[in-house]
Short mmCIF file of C-alpha atoms in Angstrom, two decimals:
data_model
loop_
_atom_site.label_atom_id
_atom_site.label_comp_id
_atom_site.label_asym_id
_atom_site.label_seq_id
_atom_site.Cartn_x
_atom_site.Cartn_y
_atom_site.Cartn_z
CA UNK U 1 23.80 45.65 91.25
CA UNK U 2 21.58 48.20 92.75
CA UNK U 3 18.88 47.67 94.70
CA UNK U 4 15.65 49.13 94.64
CA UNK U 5 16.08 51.49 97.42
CA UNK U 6 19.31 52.53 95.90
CA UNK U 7 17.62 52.71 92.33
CA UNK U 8 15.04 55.54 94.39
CA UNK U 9 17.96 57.53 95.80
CA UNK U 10 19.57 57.94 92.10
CA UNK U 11 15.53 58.97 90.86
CA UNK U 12 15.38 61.64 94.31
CA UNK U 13 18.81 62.96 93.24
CA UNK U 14 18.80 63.29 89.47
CA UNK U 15 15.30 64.73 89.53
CA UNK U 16 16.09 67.85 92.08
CA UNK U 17 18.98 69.20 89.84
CA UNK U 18 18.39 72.13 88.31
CA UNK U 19 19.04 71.59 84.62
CA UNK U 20 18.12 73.37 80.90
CA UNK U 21 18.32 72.79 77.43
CA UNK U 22 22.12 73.48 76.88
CA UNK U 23 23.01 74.01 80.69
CA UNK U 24 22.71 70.23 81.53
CA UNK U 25 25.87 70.49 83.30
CA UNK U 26 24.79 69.61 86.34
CA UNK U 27 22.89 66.43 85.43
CA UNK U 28 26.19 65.27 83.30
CA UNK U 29 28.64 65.83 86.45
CA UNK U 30 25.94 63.61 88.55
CA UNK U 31 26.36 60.94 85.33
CA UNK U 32 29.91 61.37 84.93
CA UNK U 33 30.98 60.67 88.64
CA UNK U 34 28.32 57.84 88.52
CA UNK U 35 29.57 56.01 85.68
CA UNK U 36 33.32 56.58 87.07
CA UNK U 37 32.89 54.29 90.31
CA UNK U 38 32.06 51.42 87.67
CA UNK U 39 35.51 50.35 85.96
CA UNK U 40 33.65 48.09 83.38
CA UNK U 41 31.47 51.17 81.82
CA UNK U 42 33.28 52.76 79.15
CA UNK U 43 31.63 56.90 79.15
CA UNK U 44 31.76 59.16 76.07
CA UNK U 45 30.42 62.27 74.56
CA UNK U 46 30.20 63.39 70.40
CA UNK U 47 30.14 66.43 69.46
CA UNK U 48 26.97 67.68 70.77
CA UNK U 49 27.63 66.60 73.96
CA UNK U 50 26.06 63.96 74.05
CA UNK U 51 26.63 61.45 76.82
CA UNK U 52 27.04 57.79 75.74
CA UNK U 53 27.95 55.03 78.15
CA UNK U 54 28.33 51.51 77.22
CA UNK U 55 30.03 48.33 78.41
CA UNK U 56 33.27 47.12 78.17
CA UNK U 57 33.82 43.75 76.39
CA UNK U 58 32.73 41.69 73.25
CA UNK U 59 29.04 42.31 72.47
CA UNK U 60 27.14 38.90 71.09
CA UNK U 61 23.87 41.36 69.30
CA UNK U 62 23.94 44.83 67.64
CA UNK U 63 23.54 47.81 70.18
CA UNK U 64 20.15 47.87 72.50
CA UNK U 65 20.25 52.00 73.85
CA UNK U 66 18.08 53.35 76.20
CA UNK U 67 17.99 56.73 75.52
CA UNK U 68 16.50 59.73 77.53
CA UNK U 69 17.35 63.91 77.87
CA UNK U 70 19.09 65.35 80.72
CA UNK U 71 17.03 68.65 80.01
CA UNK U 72 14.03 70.18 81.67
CA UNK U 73 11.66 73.55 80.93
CA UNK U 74 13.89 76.14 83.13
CA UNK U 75 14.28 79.97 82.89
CA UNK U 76 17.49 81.18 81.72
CA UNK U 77 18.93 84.33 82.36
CA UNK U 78 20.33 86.50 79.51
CA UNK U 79 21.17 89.72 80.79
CA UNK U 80 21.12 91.60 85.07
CA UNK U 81 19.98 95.29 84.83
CA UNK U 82 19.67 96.32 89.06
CA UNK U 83 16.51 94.80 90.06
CA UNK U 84 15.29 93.15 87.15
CA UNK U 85 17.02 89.83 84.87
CA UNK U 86 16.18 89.48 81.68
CA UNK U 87 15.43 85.06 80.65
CA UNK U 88 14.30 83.23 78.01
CA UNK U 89 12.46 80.36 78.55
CA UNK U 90 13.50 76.64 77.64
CA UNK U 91 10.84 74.75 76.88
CA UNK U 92 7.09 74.40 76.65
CA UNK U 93 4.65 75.81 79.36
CA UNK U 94 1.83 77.86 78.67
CA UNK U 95 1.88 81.97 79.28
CA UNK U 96 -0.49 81.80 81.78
CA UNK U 97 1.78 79.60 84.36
CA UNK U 98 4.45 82.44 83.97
CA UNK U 99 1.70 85.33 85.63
CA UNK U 100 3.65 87.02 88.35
CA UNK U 101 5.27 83.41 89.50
CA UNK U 102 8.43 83.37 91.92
CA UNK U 103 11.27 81.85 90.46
CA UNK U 104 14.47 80.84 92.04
CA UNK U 105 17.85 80.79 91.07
CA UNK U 106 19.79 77.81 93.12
CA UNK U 107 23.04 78.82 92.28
CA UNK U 108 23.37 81.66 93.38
CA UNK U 109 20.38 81.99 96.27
CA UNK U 110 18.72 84.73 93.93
CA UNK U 111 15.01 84.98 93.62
CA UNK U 112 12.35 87.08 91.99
CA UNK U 113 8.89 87.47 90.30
CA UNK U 114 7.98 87.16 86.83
CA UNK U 115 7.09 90.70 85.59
CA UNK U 116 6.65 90.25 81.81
CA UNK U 117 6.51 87.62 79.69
CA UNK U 118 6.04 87.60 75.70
CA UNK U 119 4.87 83.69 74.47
CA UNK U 120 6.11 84.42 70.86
CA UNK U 121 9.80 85.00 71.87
CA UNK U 122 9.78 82.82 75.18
CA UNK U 123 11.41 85.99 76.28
CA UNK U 124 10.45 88.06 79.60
CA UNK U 125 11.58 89.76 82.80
CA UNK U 126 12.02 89.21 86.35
CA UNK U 127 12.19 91.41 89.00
CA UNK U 128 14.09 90.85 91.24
CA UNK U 129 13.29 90.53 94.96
CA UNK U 130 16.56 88.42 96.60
CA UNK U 131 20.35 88.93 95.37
CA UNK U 132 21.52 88.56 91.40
CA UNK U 133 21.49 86.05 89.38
CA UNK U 134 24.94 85.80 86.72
CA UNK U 135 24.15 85.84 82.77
CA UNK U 136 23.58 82.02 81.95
CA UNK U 137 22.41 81.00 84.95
CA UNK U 138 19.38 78.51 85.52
CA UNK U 139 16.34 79.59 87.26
CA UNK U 140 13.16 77.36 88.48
CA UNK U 141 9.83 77.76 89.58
CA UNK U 142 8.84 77.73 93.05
CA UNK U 143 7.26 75.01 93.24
CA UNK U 144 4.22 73.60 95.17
CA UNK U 145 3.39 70.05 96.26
CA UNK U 146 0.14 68.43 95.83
CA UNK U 147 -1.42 66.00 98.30
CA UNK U 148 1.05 63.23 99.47
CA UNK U 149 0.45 60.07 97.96
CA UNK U 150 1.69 56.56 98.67
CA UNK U 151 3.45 55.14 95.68
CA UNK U 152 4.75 58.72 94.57
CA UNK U 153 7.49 61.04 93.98
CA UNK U 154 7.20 64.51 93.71
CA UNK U 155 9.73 66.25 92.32
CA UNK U 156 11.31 69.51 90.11
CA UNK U 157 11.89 67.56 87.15
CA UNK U 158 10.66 63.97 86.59
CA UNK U 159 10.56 64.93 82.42
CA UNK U 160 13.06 63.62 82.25
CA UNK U 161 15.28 63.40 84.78
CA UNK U 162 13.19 60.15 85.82
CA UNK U 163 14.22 58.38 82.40
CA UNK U 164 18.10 59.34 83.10
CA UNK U 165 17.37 57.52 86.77
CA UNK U 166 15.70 54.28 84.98
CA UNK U 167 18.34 54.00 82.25
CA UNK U 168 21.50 53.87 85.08
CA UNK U 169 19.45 51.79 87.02
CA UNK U 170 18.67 48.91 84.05
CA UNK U 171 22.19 49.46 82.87
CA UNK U 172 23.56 48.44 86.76
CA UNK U 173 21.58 45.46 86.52
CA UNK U 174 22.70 44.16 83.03
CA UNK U 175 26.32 44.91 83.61
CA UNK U 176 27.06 41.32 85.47
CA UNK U 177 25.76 39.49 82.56
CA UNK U 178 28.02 39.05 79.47
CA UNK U 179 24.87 38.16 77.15
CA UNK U 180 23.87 41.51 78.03
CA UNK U 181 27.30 43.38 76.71
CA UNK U 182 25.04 44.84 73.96
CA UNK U 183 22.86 47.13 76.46
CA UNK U 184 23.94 50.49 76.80
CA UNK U 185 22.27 54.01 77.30
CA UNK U 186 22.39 57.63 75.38
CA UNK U 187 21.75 60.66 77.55
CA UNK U 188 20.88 64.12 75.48
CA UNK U 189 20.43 67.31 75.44
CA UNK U 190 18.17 69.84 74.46
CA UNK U 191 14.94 67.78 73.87
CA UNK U 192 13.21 70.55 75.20
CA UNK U 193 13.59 72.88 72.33
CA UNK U 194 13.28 70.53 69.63
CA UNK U 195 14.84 67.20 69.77
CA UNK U 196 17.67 68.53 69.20
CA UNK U 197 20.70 66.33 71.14
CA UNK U 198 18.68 62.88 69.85
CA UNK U 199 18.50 64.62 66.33
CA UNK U 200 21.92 65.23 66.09
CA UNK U 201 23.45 62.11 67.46
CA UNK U 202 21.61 60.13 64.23
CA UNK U 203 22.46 62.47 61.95
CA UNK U 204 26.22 61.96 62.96
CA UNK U 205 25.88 58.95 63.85
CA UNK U 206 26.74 58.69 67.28
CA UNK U 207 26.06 55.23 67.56
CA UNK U 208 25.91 52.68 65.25
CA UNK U 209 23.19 52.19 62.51
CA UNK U 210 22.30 48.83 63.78
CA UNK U 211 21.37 49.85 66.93
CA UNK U 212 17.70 49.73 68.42
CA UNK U 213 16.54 52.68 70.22
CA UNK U 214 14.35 52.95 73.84
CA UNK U 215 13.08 56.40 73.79
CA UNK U 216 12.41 56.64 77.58
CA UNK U 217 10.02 59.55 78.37
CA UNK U 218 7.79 60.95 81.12
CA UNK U 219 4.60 61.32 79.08
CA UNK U 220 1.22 63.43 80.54
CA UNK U 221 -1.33 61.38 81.96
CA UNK U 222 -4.00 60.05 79.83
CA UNK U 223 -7.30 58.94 80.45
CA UNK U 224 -6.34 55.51 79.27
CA UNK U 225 -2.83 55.62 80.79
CA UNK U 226 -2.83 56.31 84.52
CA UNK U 227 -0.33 56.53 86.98
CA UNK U 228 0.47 53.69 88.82
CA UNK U 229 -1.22 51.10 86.21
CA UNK U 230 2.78 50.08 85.17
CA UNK U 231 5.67 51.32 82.86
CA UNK U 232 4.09 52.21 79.15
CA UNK U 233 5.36 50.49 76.34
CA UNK U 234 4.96 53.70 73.47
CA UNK U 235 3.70 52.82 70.20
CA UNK U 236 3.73 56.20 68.74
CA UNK U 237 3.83 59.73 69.92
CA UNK U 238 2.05 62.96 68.59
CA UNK U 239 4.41 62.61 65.72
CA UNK U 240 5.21 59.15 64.45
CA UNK U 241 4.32 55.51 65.29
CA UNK U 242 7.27 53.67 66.35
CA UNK U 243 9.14 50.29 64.78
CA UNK U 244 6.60 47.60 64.75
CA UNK U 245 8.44 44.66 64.95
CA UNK U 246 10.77 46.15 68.16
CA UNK U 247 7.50 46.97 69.82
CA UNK U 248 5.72 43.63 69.22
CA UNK U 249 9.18 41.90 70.58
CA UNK U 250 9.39 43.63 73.71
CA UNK U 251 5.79 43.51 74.56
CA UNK U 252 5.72 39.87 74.08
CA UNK U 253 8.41 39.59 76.35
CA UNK U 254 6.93 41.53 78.95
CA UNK U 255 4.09 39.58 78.82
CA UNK U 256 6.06 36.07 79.09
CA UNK U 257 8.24 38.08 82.30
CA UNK U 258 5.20 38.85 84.32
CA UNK U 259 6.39 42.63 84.19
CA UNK U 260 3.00 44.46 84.77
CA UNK U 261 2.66 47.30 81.89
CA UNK U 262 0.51 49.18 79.65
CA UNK U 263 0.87 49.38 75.91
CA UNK U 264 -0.37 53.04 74.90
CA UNK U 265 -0.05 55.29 72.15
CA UNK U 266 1.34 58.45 74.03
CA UNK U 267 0.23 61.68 72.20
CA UNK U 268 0.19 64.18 74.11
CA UNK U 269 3.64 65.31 72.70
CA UNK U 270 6.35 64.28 70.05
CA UNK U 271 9.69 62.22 71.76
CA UNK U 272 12.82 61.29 70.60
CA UNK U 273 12.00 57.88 69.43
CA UNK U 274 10.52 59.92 66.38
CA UNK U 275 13.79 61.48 65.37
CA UNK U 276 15.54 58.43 65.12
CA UNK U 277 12.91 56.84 62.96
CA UNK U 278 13.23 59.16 60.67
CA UNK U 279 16.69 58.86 60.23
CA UNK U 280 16.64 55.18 59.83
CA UNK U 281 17.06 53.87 63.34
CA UNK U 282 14.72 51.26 64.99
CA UNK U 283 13.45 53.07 67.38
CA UNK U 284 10.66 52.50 70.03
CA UNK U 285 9.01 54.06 73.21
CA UNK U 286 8.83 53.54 76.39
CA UNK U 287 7.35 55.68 79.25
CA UNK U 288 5.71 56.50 83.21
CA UNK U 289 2.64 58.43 82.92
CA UNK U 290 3.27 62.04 84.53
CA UNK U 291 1.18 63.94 86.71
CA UNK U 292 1.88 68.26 86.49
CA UNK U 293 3.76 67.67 83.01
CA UNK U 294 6.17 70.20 82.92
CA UNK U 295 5.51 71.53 85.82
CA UNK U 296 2.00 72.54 85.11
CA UNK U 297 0.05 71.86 87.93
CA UNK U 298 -3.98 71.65 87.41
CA UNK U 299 -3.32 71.19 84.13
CA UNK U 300 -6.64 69.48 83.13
CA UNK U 301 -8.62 72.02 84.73
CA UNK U 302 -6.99 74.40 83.42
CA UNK U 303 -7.60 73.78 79.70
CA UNK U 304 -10.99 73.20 80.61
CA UNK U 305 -11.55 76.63 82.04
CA UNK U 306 -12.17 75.42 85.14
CA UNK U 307 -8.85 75.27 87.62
CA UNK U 308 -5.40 78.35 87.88
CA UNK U 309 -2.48 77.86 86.34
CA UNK U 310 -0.48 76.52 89.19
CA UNK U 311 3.15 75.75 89.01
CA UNK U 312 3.24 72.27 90.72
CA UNK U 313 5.54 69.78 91.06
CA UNK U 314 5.99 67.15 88.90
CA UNK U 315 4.94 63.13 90.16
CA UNK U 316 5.17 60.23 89.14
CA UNK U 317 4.49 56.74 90.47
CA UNK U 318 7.30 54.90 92.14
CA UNK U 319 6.40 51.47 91.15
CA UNK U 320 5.80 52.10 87.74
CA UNK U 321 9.48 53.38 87.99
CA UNK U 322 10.68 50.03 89.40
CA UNK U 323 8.88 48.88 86.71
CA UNK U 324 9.92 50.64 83.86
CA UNK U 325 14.10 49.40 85.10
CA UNK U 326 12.56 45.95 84.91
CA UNK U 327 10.96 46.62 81.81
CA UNK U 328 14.27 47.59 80.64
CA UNK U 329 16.37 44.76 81.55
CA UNK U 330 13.99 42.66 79.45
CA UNK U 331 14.03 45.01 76.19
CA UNK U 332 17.60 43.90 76.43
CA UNK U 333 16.98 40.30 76.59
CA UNK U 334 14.08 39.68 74.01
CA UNK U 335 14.94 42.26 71.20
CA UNK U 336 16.68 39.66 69.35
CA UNK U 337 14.24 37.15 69.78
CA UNK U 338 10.79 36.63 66.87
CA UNK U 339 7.49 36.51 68.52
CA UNK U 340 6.23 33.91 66.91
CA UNK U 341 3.37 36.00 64.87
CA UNK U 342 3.86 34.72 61.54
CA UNK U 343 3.75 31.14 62.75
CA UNK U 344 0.94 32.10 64.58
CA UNK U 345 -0.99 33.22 62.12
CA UNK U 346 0.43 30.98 59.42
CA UNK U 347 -0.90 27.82 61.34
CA UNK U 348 -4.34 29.13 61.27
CA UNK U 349 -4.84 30.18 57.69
CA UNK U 350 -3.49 26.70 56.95
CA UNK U 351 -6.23 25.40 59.25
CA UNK U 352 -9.14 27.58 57.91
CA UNK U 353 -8.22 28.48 54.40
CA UNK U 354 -11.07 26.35 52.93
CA UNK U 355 -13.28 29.13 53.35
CA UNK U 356 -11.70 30.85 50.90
CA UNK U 357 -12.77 28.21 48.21
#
C-alpha cells in the first residue's frame, strides 16, 4: 500500500505530462507500467480506449468505479509551414489567454508564439521561434507560478491529471482487502471536448450496468468551496444533479469516518458523472477545488474586468488530495450500506403525527 509521500510522487508525475484529448498516450504508458508492477490488477481498454483496471478475484457487491480523464486543454499541431505551425485547440480557455502566449512543444524542444487565433474554430497559428514541431504533436503553455503556498501543488495539469493520481492511489489501498474486490477505476479520454471517452464507455457498456460511478474532477474554486477546506462530495454539476441515494450513502459515511469534506454543488462546468446518469448509471461526484482552472490564471479578475489573462499554473491543495484517496476508500466501503433516513424520519412522524389530526 502506498504511502502518502508515495501517493504525492504519483500526483507530481501524472500532472507534468503533457497530454490532449485523443493524444493521452503519455498519461496511459505512465498507467499501464503502473498497473503492471501489481500482479493482482487485471488492466483493459474498449474500444475507445478507454483504460479500465480492476481487481483480480471474486467480488462480494456490484462494481464501485472511480472514474476520471487522462486529458487536459493542450494545443495540437495540424500542419508545419517554415516558421509558423498551424493547431487546434483541445479544450476550453478563453481567446484572450491565447494573445501572443509562448507555447512549448516537449517533445520535440520546439517553441513559439501564438500569432492568430480564431475562438469559433479553436483553430490558429504559431510562429515559430525554436525548432519544429511534427503534425500531431502536443504543445503547452508556458506556464507561470503563483506565490508558493504551503499545502499546495502547482502544476501543468491538475484537471485532471490529479483525479487519475487519487483513483491509483485509493485503488492501492483497497487492493489488500478482499471485501473491497468490487473497487475498481475507469480512466478516459477526451473529456475535454465533450465527454466524450465517459460517453462512450456507457453507451457500450464498458462496464457493467450495475455499477456505481465516482466522477472524480478538479472543479474551479467557488466562493463556497475553497481550497484546502477538504475533498468535495459533488451533488450536481452545471448539467445534472447526481444519484441521490449514492450521494446521501457516501456522505454519511464520511461523516461517521471523520474524513473532513465539503458537500457542494459544483457548477462551474458539466463532468462526467452527468453522462452516465443519463444513460442509466448511478453515478455521483466527487472533487478538489482548483485554483487557475484550466490553466487560466487571474481568472476571477479577469471576468470582472479587472486582472490579464495570464496563463498560470494550475494548484490545488495537497491535503484535500490526501483527502479525496481517503474519501475514496470509504465510497468503497459504505455504498452498499442504507443511511438510515427513512427510519429516521419514520420514527418521528410516528412520534408527532397527532398534529395532523
Amino acid at each position: 500500500m502506498a504511502t502518502r509521500a508515495v501517493a504525492e510522487r504519483w500526483l507530481e508525475q501524472l500532472t507534468s505530462i503533457p497530454t490532449a484529448s485523443g493524444l493521452e498516450h503519455g498519461v496511459i504508458e505512465w498507467v499501464e507500467a503502473w498497473a503492471a508492477r501489481r500482479t493482482d490488477l487485471k488492466l483493459t481498454r474498449d474500444s475507445g480506449g478507454n483504460v479500465l483496471i480492476r481487481q483480480k478475484g471474486r467480488a462480494k457487491h456490484p462494481p464501485v468505479l472511480a472514474v476520471a480523464h487522462m486529458d487536459h486543454p493542450a494545443f495540437v499541431v495540424v500542419g508545419v509551414d517554415g516558421k509558423e505551425a498551424a493547431f487546434e485547440f483541445r479544450g476550453g480557455v478563453n481567446p484572450e489567454y491565447f494573445d501572443r502566449a509562448v507555447v512549448d512543444f516537449p517533445s520535440s524542444g520546439a517553441s513559439g508564439r501564438v500569432a492568430s487565433y480564431e475562438a469559433k474554430t479553436q483553430t490558429g497559428v504559431i510562429s515559430l521561434t525554436k525548432g519544429e514541431p511534427a503534425p500531431g504533436e502536443i504543445g503547452v503553455w508556458r506556464l507561470k507560478k503563483g506565490r508558493a503556498k504551503k499545502d499546495r501543488l502547482q502544476a501543468p495539469a491538475c484537471d485532471d491529471l490529479a483525479g487519475c493520481a487519487a483513483a491509483l492511489a485509493a485503488l492501492d489501498k483497497t487492493r489488500g482487502e478482499p471485501s473491497l474486490r468490487h473497487f475498481g477505476v475507469l480512466l478516459t479520454r477526451a473529456e475535454e471536448v465533450g465527454l466524450v471517452g465517459a460517453t462512450h464507455a456507457a453507451k457500450n457498456k464498458t462496464i457493467p450496468e450495475d455499477s456505481r460511478i465516482l466522477s472524480i474532477e478538479t472543479s474551479r474554486e467557488l466562493p463556497n468551496a475553497r481550497i484546502g477546506n477538504g475533498p468535495i462530495i459533488r451533488i450536481g454539476d452545471a448539467v445534472t444533479v447526481f444519484d441521490q441515494e449514492l450521494s446521501n450513502r457516501i456522505s454519511h459515511g464520511a461523516a461517521r469516518s471523520g474524513v473532513r469534506f465539503q458537500r457542494k454543488l459544483m457548477d462551474g462546468g458539466g463532468c462526467e458523472a452527468s453522462s452516465f446518469g443519463v444513460f442509466g448509471y448511478r453515478a455521483t461526484g466527487l472533487c478538489l477545488a482548483l485554483a487557475n482552472w484550466h490553466n487560466r490564471g487571474n481568472l476571477d479578475d479577469f471576468e470582472a474586468g479587472t486582472g490579464d489573462p495570464v496563463p498560470m499554473m494550475e494548484e490545488i491543495s495537497i491535503s484535500d488530495y490526501h483527502g479525496l484517496v481517503d474519501l475514496l476508500v470509504v465510497a468503497a466501503r459504505v455504498v452498499d450500506e442504507p443511511t438510515g433516513l427513512a427510519d429516521r424520519f419514520g420514527a418521528a412522524y410516528e412520534r408527532t403525527r397527532q398534529i395532523l389530526d
